[in-house]
PDB file of C-alpha atoms in Angstrom:
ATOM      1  CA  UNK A 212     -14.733 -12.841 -30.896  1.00 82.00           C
ATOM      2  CA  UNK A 213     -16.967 -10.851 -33.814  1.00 87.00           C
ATOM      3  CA  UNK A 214     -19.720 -10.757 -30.834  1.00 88.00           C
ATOM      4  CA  UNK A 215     -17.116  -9.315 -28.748  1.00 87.00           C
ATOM      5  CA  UNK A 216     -15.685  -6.525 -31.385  1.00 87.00           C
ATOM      6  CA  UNK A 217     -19.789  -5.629 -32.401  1.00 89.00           C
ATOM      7  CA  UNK A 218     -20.135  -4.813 -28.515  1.00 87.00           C
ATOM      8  CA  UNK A 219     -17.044  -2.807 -28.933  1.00 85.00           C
ATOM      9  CA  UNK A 220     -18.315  -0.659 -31.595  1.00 87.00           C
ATOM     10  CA  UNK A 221     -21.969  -0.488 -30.510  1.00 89.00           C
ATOM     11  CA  UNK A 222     -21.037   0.681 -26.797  1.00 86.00           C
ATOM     12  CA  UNK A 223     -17.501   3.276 -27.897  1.00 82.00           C
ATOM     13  CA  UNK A 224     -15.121   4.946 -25.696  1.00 76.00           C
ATOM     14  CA  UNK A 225     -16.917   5.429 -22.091  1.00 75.00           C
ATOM     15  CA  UNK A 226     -14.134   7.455 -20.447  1.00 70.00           C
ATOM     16  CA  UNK A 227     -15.358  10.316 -18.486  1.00 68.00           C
ATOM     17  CA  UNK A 228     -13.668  13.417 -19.522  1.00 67.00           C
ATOM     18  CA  UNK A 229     -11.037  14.870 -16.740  1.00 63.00           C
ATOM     19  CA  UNK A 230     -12.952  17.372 -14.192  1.00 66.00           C
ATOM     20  CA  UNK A 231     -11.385  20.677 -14.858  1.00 65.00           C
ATOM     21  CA  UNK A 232      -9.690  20.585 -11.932  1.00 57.00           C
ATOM     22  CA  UNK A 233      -7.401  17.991 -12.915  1.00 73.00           C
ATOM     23  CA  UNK A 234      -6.432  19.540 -16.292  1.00 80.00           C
ATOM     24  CA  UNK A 235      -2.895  19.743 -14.545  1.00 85.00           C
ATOM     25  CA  UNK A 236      -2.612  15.933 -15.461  1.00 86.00           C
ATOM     26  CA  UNK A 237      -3.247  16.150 -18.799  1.00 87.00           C
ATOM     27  CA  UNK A 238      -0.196  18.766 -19.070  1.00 90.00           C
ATOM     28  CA  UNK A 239       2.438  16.370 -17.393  1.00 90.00           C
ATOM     29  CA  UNK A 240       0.865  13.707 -19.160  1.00 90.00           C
ATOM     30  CA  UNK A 241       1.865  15.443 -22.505  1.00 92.00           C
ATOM     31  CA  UNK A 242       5.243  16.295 -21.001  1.00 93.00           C
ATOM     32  CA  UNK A 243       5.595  12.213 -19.830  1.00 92.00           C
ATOM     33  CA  UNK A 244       4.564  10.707 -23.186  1.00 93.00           C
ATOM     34  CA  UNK A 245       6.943  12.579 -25.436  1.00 94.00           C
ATOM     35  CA  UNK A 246       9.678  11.680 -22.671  1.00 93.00           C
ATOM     36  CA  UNK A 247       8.532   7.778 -22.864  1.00 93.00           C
ATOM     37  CA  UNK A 248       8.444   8.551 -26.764  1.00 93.00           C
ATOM     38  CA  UNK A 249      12.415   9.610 -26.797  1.00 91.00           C
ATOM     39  CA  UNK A 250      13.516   6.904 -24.211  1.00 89.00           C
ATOM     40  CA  UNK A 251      11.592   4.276 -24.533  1.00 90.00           C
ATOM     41  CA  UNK A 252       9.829   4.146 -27.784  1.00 90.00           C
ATOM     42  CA  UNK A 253       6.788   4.722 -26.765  1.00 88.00           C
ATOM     43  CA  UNK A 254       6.093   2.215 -23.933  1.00 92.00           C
ATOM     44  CA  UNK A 255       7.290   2.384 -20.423  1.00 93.00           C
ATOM     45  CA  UNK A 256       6.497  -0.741 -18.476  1.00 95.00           C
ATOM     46  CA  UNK A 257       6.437  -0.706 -14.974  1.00 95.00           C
ATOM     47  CA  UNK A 258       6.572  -3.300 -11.677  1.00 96.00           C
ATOM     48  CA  UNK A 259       4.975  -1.730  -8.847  1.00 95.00           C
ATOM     49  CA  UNK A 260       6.500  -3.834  -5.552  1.00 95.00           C
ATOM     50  CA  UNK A 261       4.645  -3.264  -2.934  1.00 94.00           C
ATOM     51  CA  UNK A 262       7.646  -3.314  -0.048  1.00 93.00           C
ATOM     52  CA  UNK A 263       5.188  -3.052   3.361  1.00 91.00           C
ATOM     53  CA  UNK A 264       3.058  -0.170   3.106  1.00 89.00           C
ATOM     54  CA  UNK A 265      -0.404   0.536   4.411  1.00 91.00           C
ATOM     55  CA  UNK A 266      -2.184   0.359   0.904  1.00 92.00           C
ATOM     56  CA  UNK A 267      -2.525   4.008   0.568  1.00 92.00           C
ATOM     57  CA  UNK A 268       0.116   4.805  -2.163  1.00 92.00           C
ATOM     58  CA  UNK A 269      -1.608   1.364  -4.144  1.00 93.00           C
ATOM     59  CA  UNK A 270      -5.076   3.109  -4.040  1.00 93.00           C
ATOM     60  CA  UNK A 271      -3.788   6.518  -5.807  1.00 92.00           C
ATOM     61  CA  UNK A 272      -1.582   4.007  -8.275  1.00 93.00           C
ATOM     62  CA  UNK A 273      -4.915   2.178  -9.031  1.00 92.00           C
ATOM     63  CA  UNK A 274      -6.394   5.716  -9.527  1.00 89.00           C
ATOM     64  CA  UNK A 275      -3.651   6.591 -12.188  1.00 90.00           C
ATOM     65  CA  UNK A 276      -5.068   3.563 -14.252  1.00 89.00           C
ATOM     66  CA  UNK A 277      -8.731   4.034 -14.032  1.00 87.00           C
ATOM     67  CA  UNK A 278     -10.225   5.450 -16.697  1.00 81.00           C
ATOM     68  CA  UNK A 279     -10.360   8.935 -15.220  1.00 80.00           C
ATOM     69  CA  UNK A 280      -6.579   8.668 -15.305  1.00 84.00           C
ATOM     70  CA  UNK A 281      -5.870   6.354 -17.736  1.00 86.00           C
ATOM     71  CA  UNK A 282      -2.208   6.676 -17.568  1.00 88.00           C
ATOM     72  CA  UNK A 283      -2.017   3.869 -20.419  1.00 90.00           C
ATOM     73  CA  UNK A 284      -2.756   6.799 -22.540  1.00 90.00           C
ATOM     74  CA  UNK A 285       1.063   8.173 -21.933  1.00 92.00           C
ATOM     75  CA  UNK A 286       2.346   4.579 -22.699  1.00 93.00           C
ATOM     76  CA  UNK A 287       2.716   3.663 -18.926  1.00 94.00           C
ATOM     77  CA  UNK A 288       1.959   0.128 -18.523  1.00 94.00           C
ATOM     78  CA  UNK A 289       1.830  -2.226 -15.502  1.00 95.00           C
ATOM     79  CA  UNK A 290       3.396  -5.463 -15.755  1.00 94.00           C
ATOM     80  CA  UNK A 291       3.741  -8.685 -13.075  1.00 94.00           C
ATOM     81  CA  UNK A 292       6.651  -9.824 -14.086  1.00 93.00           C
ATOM     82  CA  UNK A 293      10.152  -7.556 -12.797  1.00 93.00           C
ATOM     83  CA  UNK A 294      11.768  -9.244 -16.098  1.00 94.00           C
ATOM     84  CA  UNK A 295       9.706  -7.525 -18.414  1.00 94.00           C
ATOM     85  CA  UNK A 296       9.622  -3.897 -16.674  1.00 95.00           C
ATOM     86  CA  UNK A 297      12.231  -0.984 -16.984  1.00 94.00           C
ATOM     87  CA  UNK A 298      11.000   1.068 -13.613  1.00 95.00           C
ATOM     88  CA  UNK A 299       9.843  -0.296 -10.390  1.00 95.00           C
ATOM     89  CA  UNK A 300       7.531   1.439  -8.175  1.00 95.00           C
ATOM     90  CA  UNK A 301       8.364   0.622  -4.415  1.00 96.00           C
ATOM     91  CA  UNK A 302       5.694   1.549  -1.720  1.00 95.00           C
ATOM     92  CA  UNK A 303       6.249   1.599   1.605  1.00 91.00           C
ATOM     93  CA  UNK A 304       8.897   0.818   4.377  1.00 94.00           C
ATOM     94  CA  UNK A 305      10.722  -1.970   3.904  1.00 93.00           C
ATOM     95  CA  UNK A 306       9.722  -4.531   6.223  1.00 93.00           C
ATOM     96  CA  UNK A 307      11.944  -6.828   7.372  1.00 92.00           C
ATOM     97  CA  UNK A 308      10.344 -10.196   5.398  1.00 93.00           C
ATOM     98  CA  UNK A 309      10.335  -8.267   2.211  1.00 94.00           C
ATOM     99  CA  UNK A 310      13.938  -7.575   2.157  1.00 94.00           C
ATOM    100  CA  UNK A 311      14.839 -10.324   0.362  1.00 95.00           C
ATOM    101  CA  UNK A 312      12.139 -10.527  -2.250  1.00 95.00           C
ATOM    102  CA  UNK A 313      12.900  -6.522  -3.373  1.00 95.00           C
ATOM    103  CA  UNK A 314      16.768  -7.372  -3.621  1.00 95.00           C
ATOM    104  CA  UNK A 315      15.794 -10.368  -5.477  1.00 96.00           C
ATOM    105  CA  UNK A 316      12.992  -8.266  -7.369  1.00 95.00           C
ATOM    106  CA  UNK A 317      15.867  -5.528  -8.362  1.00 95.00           C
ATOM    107  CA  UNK A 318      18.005  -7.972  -9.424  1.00 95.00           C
ATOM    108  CA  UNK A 319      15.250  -9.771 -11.901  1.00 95.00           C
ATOM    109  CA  UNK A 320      14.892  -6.121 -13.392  1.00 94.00           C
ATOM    110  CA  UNK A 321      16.774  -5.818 -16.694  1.00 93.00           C
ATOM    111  CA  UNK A 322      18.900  -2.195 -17.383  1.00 90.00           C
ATOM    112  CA  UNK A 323      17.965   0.462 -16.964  1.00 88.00           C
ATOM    113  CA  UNK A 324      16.800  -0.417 -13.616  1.00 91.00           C
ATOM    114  CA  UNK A 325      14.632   3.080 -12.824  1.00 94.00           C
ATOM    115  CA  UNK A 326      13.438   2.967  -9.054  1.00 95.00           C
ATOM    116  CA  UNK A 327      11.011   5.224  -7.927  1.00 95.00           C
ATOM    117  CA  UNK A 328      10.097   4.943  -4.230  1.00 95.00           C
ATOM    118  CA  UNK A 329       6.739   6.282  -3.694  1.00 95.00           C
ATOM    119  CA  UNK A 330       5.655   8.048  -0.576  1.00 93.00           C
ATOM    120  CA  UNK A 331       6.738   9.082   2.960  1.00 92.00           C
ATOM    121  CA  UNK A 332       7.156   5.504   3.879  1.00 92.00           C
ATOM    122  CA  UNK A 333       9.201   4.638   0.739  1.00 91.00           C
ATOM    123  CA  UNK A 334      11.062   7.804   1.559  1.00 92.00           C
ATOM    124  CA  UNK A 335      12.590   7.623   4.822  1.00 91.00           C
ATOM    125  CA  UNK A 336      10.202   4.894   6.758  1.00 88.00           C
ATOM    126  CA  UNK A 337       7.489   7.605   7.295  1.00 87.00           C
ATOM    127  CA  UNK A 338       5.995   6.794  10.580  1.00 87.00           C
ATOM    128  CA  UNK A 339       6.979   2.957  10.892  1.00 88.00           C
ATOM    129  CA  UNK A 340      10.665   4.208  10.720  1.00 86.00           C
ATOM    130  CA  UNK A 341      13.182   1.945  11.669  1.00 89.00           C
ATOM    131  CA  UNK A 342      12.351  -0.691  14.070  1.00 89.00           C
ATOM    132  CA  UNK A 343      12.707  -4.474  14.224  1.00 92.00           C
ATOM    133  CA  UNK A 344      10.325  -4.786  11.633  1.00 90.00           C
ATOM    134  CA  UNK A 345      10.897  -2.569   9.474  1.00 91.00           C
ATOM    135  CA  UNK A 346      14.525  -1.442   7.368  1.00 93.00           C
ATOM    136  CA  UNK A 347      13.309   1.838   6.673  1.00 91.00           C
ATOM    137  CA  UNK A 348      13.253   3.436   3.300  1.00 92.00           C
ATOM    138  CA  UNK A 349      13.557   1.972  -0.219  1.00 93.00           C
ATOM    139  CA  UNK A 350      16.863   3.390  -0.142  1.00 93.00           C
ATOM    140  CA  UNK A 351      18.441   1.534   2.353  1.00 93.00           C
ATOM    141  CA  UNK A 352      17.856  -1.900   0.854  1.00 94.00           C
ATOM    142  CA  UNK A 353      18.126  -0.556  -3.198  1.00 95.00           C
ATOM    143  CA  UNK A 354      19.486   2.211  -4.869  1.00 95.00           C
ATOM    144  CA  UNK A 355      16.974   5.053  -5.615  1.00 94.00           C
ATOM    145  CA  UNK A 356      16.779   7.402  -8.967  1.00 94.00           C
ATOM    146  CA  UNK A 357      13.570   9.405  -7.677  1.00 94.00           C
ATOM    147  CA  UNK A 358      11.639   9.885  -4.498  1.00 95.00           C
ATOM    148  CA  UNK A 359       7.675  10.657  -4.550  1.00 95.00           C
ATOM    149  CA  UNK A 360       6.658  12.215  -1.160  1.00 94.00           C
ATOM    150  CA  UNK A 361       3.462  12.686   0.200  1.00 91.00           C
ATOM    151  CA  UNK A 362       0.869  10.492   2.109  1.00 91.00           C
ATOM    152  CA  UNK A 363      -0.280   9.324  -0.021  1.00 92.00           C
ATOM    153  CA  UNK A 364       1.087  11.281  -3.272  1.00 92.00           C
ATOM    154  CA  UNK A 365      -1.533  12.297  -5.598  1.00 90.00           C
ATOM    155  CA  UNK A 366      -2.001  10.673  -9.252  1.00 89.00           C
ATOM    156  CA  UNK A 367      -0.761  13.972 -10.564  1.00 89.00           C
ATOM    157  CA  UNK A 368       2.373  13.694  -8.130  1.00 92.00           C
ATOM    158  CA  UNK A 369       3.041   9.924  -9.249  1.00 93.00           C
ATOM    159  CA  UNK A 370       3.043  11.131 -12.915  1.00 92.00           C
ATOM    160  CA  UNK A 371       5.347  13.940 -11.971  1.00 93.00           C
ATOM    161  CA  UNK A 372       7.604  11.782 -10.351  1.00 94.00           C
ATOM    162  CA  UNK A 373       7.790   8.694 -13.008  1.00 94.00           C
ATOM    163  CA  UNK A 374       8.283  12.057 -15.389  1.00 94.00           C
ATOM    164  CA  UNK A 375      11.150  13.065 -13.671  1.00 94.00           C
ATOM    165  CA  UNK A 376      12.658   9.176 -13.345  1.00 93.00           C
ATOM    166  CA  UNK A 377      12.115   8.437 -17.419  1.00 91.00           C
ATOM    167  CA  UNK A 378      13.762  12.300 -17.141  1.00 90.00           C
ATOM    168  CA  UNK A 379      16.828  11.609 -15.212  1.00 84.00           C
ATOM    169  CA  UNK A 380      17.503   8.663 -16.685  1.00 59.00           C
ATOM    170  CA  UNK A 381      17.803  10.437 -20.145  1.00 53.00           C
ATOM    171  CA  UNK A 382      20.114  12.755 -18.092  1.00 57.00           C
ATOM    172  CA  UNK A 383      22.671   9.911 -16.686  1.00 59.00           C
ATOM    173  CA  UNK A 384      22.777   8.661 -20.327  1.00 51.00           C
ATOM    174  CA  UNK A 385      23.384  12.062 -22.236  1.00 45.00           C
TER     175      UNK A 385
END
């Protein structure tokens, strides 16, 4: 453990700063921590479900934790477990063998339930659509707070769009 902290010390922070171009993250990352600071104390903990999609939309939520990113700076956190999380992140259509583990998945999440489907595919289908394997959007298996389009949405688009869930939810509440 004392070898472990040393190495700690000795080697520092080696986060990259953000590329100037992305300085638009930093400002909805200001505007999403003092929103997780009001609602949630500091800590929003989120279950990213992964409903049938093509992987795209996982790759730019990967991105938002990588240390270019690093949205654990904001106090978003991942978790594995639905019981523990207050948002879920659905990607993808829904196809039709993961209908059953997202109800069940919703129904594990404790109040106040934030869903956030992420992408085109999450959306409305995107270009699986409707067909005998897949149900579609998020929407038409679990109720939806906030919809992320794009393919896939950008880290800065994800933030924008867990912003405006932690947001709305503030909203519902007074």
């Amino acid at each position: 453990m004392l070898r472990i902290l040393h190495q700690i010390f000795r080697t520092g922070i080696v986060t990259e700063p953000l590329p100037e171009a992305e300085a638009e993250i930093r400002v909805v990352g200001r505007q999403l921590e003092e929103a997780i600071r009001r609602r949630f104390r500091g800590s929003l903990t989120i279950r990213q479900v992964d409903a049938g999609s093509c992987n795209a939309c996982e790759l730019e939520i990967h991105a938002i934790n990588n240390p270019i990113y690093n949205c654990e700076r904001f106090g978003v956190h991942f978790t594995a477990s639905p019981r523990f999380a207050d948002m879920l992140l659905v990607t993808g259509p829904v196809a039709f063998n993961m209908e059953i583990a997202l109800r069940r998945t919703y129904a594990a999440t404790p109040e106040p339930k934030l869903v956030v489907a992420v992408g085109d595919c999450g959306r409305d289908g995107g270009v699986f659509g409707c067909s005998y394997a897949s149900l579609g959007g998020v929407a038409s298996v679990i109720p939806v707070d906030v919809v992320i389009p794009g393919c896939p949405p950008t880290p800065t688009d994800l933030l924008r769009g867990i912003l405006a869930a932690v947001e709305l939810d503030k909203k519902k509440r007074g």
